[in-house]
Tab-separated table of C-alpha atoms and ligand atoms in Angstrom:
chain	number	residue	atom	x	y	z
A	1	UNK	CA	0.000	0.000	0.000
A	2	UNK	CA	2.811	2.230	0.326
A	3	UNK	CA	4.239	1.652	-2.669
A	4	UNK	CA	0.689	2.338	-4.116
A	5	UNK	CA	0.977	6.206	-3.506
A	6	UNK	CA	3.779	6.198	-5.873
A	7	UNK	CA	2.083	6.584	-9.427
A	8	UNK	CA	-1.519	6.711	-7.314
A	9	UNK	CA	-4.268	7.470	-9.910
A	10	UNK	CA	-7.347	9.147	-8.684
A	11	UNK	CA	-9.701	6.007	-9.031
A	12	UNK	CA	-7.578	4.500	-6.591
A	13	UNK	CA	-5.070	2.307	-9.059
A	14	UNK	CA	-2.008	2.985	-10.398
A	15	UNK	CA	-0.044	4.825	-13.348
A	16	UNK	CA	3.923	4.011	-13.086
A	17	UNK	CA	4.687	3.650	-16.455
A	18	UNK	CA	8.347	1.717	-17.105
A	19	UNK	CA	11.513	3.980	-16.778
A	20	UNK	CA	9.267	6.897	-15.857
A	21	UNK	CA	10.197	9.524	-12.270
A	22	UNK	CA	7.314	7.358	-10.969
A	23	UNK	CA	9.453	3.953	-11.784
A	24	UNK	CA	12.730	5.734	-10.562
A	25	UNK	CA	10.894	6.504	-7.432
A	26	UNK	CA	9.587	2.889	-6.830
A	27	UNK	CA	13.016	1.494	-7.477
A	28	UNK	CA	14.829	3.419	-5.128
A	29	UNK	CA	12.472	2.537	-1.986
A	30	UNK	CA	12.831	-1.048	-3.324
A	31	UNK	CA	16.721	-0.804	-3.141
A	32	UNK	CA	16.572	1.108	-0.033
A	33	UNK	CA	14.266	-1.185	1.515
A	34	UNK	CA	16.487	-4.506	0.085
A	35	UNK	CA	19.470	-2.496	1.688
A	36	UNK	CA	17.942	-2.291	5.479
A	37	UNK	CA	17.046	-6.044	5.084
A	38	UNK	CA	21.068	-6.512	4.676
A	39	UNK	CA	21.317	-7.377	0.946
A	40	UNK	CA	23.397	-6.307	-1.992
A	41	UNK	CA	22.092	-4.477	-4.698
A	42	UNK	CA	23.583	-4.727	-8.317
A	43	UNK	CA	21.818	-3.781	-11.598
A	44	UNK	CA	22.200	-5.124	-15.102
A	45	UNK	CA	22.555	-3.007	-18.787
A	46	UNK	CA	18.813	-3.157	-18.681
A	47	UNK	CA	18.062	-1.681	-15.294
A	48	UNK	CA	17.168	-4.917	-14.016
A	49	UNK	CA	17.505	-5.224	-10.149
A	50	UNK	CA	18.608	-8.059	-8.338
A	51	UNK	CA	18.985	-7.884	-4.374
A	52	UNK	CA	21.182	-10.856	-3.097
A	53	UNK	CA	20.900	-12.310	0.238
A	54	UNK	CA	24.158	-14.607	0.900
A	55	UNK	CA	23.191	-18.595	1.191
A	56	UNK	CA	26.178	-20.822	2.894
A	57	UNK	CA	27.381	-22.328	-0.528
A	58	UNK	CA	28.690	-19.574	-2.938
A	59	UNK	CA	29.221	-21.806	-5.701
A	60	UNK	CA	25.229	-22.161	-5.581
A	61	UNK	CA	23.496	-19.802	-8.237
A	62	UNK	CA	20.988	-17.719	-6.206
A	63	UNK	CA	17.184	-19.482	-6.138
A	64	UNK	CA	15.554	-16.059	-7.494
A	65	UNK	CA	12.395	-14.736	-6.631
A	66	UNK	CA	11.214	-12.089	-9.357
A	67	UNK	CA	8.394	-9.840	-11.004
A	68	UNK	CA	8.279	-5.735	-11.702
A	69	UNK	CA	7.204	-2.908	-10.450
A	70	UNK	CA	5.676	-1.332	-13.262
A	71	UNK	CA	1.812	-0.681	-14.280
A	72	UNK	CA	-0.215	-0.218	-17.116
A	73	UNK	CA	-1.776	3.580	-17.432
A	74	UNK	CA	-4.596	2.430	-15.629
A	75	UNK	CA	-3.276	-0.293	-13.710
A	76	UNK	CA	-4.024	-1.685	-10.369
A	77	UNK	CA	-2.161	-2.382	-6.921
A	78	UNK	CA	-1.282	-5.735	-7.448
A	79	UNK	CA	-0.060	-6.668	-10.629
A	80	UNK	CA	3.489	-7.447	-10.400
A	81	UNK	CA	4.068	-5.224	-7.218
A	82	UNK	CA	3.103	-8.435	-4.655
A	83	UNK	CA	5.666	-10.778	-6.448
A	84	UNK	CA	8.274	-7.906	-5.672
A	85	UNK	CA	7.013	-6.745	-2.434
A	86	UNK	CA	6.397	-10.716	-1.438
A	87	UNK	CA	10.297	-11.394	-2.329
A	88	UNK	CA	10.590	-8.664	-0.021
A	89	UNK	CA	8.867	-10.383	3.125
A	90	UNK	CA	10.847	-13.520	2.566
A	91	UNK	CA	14.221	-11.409	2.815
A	92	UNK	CA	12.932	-9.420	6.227
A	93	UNK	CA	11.548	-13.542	7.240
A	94	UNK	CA	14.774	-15.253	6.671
A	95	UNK	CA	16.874	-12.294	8.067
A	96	UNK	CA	14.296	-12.155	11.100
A	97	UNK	CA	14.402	-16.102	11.647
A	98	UNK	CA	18.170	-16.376	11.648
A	99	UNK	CA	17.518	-18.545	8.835
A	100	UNK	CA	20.790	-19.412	6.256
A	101	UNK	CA	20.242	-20.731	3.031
A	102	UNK	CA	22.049	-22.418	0.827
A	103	UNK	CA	21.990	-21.225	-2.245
A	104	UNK	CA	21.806	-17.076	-2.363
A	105	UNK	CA	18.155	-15.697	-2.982
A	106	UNK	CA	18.050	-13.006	-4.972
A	107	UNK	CA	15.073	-10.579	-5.501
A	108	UNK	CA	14.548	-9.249	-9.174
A	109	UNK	CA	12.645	-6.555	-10.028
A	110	UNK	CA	12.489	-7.011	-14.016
A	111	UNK	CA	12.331	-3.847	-16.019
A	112	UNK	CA	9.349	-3.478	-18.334
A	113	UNK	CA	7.442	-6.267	-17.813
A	114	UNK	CA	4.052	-4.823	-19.194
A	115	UNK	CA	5.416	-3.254	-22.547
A	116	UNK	CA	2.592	-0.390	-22.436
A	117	UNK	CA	4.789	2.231	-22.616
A	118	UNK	CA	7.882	0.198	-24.724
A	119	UNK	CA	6.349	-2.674	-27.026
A	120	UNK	CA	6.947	-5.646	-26.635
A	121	UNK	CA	5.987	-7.267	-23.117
A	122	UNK	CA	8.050	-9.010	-20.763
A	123	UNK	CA	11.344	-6.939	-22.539
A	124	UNK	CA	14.250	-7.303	-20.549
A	125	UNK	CA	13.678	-11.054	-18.977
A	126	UNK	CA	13.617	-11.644	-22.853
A	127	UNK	CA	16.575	-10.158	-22.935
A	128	UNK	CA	18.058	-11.995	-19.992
A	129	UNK	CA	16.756	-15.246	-21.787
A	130	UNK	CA	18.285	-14.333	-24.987
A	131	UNK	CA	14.808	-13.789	-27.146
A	132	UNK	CA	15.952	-10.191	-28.009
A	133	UNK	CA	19.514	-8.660	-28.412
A	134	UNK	CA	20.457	-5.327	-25.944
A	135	UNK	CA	20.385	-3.406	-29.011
A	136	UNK	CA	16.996	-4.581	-30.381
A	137	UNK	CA	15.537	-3.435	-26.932
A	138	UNK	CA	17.442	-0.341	-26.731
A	139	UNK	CA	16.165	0.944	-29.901
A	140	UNK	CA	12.825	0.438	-29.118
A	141	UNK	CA	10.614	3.447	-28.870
A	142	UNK	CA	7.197	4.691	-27.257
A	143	UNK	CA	4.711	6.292	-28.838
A	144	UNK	CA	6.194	9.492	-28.780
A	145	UNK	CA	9.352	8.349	-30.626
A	146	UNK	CA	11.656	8.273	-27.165
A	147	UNK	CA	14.373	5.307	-27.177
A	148	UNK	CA	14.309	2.776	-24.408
A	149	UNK	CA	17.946	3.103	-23.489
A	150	UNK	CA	17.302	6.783	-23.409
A	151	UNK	CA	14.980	6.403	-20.796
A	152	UNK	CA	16.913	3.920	-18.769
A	153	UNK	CA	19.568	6.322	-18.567
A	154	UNK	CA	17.362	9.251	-18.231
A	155	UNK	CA	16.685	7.491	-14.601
A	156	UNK	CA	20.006	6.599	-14.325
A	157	UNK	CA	19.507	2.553	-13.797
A	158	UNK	CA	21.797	1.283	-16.205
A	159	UNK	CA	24.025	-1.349	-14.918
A	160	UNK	CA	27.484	-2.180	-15.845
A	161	UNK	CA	26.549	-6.368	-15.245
A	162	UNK	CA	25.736	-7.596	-19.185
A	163	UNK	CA	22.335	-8.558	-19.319
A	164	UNK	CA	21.990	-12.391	-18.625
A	165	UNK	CA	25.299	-13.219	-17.611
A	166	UNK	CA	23.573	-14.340	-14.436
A	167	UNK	CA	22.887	-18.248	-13.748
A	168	UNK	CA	20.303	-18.633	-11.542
A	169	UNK	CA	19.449	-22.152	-9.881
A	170	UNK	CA	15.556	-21.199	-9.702
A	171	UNK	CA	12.865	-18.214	-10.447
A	172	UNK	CA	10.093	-18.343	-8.562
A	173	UNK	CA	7.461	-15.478	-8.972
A	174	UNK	CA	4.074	-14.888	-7.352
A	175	UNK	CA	1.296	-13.340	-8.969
A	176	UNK	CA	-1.973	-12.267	-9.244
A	177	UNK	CA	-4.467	-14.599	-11.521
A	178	UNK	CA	-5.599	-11.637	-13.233
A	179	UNK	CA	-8.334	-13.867	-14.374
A	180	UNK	CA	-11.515	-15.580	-13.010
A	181	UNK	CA	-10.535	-19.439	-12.040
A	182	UNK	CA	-9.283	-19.325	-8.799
A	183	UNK	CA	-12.046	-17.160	-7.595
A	184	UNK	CA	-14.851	-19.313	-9.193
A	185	UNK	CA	-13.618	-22.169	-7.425
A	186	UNK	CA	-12.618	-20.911	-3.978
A	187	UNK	CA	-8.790	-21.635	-4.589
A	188	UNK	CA	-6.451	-19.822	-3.015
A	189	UNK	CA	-3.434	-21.096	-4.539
A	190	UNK	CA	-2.805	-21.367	-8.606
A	191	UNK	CA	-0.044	-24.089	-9.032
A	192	UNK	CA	1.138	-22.250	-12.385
A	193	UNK	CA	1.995	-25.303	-14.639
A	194	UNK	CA	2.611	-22.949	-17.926
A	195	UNK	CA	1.880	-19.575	-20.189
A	196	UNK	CA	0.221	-19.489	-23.141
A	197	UNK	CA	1.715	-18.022	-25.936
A	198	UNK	CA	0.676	-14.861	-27.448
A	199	UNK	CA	1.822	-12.341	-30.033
A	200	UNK	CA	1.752	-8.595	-31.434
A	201	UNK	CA	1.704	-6.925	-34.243
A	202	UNK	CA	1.564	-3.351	-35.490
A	203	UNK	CA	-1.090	-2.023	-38.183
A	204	UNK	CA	-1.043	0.922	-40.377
A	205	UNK	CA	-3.691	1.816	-42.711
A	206	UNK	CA	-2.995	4.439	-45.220
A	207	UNK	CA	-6.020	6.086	-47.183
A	208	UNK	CA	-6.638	9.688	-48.256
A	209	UNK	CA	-7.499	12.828	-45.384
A	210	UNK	CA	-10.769	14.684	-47.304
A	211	UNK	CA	-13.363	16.885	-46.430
A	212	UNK	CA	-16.384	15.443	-44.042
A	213	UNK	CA	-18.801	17.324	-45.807
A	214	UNK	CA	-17.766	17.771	-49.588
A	215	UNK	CA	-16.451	14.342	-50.165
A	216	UNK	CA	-18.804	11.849	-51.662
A	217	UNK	CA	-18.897	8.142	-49.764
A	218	UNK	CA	-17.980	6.374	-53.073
A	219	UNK	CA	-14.581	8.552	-53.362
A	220	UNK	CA	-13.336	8.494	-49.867
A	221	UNK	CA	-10.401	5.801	-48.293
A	222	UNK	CA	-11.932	6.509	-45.194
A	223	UNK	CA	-8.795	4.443	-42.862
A	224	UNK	CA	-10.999	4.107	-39.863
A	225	UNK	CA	-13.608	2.671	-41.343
A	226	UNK	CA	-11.374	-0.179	-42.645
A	227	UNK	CA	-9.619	-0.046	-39.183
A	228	UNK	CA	-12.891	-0.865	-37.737
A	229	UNK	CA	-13.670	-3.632	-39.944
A	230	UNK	CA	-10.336	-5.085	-39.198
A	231	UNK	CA	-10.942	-4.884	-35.290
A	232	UNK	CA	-14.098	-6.931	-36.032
A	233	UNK	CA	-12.185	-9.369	-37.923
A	234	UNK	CA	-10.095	-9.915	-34.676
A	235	UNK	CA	-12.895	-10.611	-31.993
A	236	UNK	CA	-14.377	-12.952	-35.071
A	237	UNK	CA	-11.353	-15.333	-35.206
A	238	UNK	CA	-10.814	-15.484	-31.455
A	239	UNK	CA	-14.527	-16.831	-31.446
A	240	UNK	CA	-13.767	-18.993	-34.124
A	241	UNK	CA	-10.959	-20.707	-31.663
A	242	UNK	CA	-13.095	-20.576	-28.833
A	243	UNK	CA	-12.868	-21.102	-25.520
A	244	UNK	CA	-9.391	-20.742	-25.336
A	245	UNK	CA	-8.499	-17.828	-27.958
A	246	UNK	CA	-8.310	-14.455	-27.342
A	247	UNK	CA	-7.825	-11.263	-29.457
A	248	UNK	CA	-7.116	-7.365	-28.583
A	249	UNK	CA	-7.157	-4.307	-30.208
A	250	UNK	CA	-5.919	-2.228	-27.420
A	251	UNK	CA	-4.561	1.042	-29.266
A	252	UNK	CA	-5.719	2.458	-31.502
A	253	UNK	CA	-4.404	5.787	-33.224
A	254	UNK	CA	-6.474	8.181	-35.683
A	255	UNK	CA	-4.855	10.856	-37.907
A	256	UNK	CA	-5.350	13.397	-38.414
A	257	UNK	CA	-8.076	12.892	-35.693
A	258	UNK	CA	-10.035	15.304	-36.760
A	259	UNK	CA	-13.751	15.684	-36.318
A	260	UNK	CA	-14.282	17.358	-39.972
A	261	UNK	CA	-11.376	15.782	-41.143
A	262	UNK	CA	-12.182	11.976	-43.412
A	263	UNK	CA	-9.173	10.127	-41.375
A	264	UNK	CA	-6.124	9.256	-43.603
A	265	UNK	CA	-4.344	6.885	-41.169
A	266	UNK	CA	-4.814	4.938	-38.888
A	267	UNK	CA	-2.262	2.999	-36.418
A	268	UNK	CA	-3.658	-0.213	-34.084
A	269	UNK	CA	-2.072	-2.711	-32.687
A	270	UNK	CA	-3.010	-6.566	-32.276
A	271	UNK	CA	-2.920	-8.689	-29.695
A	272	UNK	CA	-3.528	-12.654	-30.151
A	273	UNK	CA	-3.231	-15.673	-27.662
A	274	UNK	CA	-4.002	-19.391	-27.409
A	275	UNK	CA	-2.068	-21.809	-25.050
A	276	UNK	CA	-1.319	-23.948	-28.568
A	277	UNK	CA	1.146	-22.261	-30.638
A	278	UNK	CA	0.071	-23.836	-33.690
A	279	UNK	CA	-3.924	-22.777	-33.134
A	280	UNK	CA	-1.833	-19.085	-32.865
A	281	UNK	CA	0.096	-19.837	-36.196
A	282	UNK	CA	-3.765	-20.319	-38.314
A	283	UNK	CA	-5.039	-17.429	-35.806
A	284	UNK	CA	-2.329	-14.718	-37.363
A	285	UNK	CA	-3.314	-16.356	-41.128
A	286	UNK	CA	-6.572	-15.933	-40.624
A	287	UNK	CA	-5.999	-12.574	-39.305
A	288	UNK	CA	-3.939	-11.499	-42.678
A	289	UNK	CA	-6.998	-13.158	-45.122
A	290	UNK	CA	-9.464	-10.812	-43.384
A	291	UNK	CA	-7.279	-7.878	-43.315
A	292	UNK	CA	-6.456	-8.796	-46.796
A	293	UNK	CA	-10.467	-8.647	-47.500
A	294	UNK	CA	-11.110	-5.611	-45.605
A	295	UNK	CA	-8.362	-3.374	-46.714
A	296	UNK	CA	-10.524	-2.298	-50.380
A	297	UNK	CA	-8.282	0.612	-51.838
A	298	UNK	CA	-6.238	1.306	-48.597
A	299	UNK	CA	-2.891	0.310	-48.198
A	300	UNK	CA	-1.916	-1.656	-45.404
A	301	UNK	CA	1.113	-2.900	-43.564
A	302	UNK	CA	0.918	-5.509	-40.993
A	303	UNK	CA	4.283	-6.001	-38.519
A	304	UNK	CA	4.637	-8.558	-36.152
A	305	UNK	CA	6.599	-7.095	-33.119
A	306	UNK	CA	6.531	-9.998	-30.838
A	307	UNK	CA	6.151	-14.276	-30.844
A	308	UNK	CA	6.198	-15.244	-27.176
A	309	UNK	CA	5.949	-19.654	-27.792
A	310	UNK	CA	3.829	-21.020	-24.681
A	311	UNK	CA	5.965	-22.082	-22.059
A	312	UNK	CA	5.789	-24.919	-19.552
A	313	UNK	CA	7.154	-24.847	-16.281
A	314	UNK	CA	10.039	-27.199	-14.564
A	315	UNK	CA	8.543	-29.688	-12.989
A	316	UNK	CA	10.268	-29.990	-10.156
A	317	UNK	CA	9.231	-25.862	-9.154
A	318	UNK	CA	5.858	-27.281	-9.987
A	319	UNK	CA	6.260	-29.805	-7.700
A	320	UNK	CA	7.601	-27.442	-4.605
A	321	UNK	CA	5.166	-25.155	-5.006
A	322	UNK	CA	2.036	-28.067	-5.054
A	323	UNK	CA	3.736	-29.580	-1.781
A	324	UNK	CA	4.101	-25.930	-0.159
A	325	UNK	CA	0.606	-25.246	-0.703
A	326	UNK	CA	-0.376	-29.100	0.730
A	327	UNK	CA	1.899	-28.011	3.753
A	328	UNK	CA	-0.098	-24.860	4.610
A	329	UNK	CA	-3.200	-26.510	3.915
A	330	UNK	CA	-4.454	-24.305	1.132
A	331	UNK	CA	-7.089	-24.884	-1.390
A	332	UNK	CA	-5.402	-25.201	-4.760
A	333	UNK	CA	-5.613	-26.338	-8.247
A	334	UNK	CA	-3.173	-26.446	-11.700
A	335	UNK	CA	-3.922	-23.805	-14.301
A	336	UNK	CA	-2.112	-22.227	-17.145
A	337	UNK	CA	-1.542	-18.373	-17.063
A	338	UNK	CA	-3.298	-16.248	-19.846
A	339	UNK	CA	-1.313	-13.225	-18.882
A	340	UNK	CA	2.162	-12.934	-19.910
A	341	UNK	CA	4.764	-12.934	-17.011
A	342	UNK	CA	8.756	-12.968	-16.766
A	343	UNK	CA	8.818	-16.246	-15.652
A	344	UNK	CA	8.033	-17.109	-19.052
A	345	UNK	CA	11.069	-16.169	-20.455
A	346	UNK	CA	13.262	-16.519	-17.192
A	347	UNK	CA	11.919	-20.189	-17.715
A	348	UNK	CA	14.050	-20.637	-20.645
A	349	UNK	CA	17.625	-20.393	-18.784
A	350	UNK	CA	16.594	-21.445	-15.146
A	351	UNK	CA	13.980	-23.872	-13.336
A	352	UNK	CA	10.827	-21.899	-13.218
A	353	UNK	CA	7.408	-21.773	-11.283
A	354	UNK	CA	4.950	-19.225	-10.725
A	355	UNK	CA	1.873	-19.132	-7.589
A	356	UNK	CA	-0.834	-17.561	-8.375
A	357	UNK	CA	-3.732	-15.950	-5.973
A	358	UNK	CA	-7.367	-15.005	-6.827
A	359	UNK	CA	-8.160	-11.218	-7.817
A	360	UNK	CA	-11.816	-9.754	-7.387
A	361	UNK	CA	-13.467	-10.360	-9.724
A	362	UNK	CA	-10.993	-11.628	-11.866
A	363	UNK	CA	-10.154	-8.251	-12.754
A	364	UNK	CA	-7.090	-6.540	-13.649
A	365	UNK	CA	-5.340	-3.804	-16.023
A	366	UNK	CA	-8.121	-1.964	-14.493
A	367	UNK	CA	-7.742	0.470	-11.422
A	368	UNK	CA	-10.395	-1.224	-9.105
A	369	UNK	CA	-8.137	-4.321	-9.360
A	370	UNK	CA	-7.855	-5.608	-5.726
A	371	UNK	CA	-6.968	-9.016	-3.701
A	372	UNK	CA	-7.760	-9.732	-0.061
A	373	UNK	CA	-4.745	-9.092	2.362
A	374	UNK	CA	-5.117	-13.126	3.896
A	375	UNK	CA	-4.976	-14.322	-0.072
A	376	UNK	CA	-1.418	-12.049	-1.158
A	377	UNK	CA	-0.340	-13.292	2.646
A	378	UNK	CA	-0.990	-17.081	1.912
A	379	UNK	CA	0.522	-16.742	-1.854
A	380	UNK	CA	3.812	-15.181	0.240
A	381	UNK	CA	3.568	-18.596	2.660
A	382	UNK	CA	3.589	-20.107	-0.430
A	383	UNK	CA	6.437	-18.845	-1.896
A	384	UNK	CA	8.497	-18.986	0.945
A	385	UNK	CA	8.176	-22.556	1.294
A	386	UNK	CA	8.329	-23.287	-2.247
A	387	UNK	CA	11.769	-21.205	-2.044
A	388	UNK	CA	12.836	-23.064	0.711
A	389	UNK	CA	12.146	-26.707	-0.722
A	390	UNK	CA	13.939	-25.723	-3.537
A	391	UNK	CA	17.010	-24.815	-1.458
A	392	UNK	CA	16.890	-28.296	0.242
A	393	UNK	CA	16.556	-30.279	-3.095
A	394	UNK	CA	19.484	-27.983	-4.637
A	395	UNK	CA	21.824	-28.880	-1.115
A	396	UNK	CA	20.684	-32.706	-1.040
A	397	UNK	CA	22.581	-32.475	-4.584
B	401	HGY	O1	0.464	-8.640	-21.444
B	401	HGY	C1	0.531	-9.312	-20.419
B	401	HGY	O2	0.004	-10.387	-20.370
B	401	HGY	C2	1.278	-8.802	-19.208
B	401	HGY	O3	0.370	-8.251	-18.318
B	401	HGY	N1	2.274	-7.837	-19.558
B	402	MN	MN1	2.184	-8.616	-14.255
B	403	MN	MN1	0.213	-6.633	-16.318
């Protein structure tokens, strides 16, 4: 909650968008807070944060307990802060308890995880996992043309540490559902076996500005209108792959925006999931036949930014965080995360598992996003043991 009045938005969520004063400002009382708990604090070349607690073995890669601190413009409280704030609380527990692991545990806070402001998602654990080179993410820009490594060093949280050179025995991250299961069912734990995979893709549509009055219907390339038939197209397909496809048009730009004005171009962007990759591959064909049949006399170029494969997790994190929430005596049950997360792409150079807890309503990327105090507290239990367990398995050898 404290960390909530940093980026506070009137409705009571949260607008900290990624390398932002507001971002700067969160990172610091992370690092200051990491510090008082005793840990060291080093950063990578993409402002990724680790904070290190010191387990018995050094030759043990930390077990690493990650998510971010940024939010969507109208984001809530939750979303990636209690994974940050939770690896937090096991750093005060363990230093409280006396406790010595050993393997290191290392808190991340990964930089741009929501890829609102900087497109695509999830940017710098991609990085870390080698999806995307430094210099594709550096170049980068948001929508008002600024460069991602400008803004990393405009906040001054560029590391010298090379992005990835950083073995980790385990990731574990805890995390809001951000969807309705859990809650429907009365589970308080999410044993996160997998993400699905998802891709983006940028859309420009290029017709002819004219008069709103003086030009006929027959003569105008009216770029909104075929925008709008495309974003039609979208929610059509996802239906078509029902229940388990989905498909945004999130942003949408007009130009010149005009109310007299017939619009000339148009910018959107698309967002497509399914847990089966190759249901995703005849999603994004389908998706280019109906833009294809929409387009008339417009001219249209279709990008794909980002192909994020579904990901399953290691078993054996699976497995520690199933027993942990057995231990504690918590209702849980398996599902697959529809939201994107780091983990996903941490999970492709280090064991990975993720907890989930319910959110009212299922809700997020929405200010009233909320989850009950005894739930985040439960999913922390959670993680702690599942942390710990890990650290016994890695010692037993
Ligand atoms: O897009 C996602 O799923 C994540 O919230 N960044
Ligand atoms: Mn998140
Ligand atoms: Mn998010």
């Amino acid at each position: 909650m404290e960390t909530a009045s940093i980026g506070a938005t009137s409705k009571g969520g949260l607008c900290r968008l990624t390398l932002t004063d507001l971002d700067a400002k969160v990172r610091a009382w992370f690092v200051a807070q990491c510090e008082a708990v005793g840990c060291t604090v080093t950063l990578d070349d993409m402002g990724n944060i680790f904070a290190r607690r010191p387990g018995r073995d050094p030759a043990l890669p930390p077990i690493a307990i990650g998510s971010h601190l940024d939010t969507q413009p109208t984001g809530g409280k939750f979303d990636g802060v209690i994974g940050v704030l939770a690896g937090l609380e096991v750093l005060r527990v363990l230093e409280e308890s006396g406790t010595r692991t050993e393997a290191a545990i290392e808190v991340i806070d990964w930089t741009n995880e929501e890829g609102s402001r900087f497109a695509p998602a999830m940017l710098s654990s991609g990085v870390f996992a080698g999806a995307f080179t430094r210099q594709w993410a550096y170049d980068r820009t948001d929508r008002s043309g600024v460069r991602f490594e400008a803004a990393l060093d405009a906040i001054g949280y560029r590391g010298e540490q090379a992005c990835g050179a950083h073995p980790l025995s385990a990731h574990f991250e805890l995390h809001i559902e951000q969807g309705p299961i859990l809650e429907a069912e009365d589970a308080v734990i999410g044993i996160v076996t997998g993400v699905q995979g998802m891709r983006w893709y940028e859309v420009t549509l290029d017709g002819r500005e004219g008069h709103a009055g003086a030009t006929p219907m027959r003569l105008r390339q009216d770029a909104l209108l075929g925008a709008s038939r495309m974003v039609v197209a979208i929610a059509a397909i996802a239906a078509r792959h029902a229940p388990d496809a989905v498909g945004t048009v999130g942003l949408i730009e007009s130009r010149p925006n005009s109310r007299n004005v017939v619009p000339g171009q148009v910018f959107f962007t698309v967002d497509l999931r399914h847990p089966d990759d190759s249901v995703l591959e005849t999603m994004e064909r389908e998706m280019h036949e109906a833009f294809d049949a929409a387009k008339g006399d417009l001219s249209l170029s279709v990008e794909r930014v980002w192909n994020n494969q579904a990901v399953s997790f290691d078993p054996a994190c699976i497995d520690a965080v199933r027993v942990s929430a057995g231990r504690l005596g918590l209702a849980s049950r398996e599902i697959v995360s529809g939201a994107g997360h780091d983990s996903a792409y941490v999970a492709r150079v280090a064991p990975t598992g993720m907890i989930f807890v319910p959110c009212a309503g299922g809700l997020s990327h929405n200010e009233a996003e909320s989850a009950e105090r005894d739930h985040v507290a439960a999913g922390a239990a959670v993680l702690l043991s599942a942390v710990l367990e890990m650290d016994r398995r890695l010692s037993a050898g």
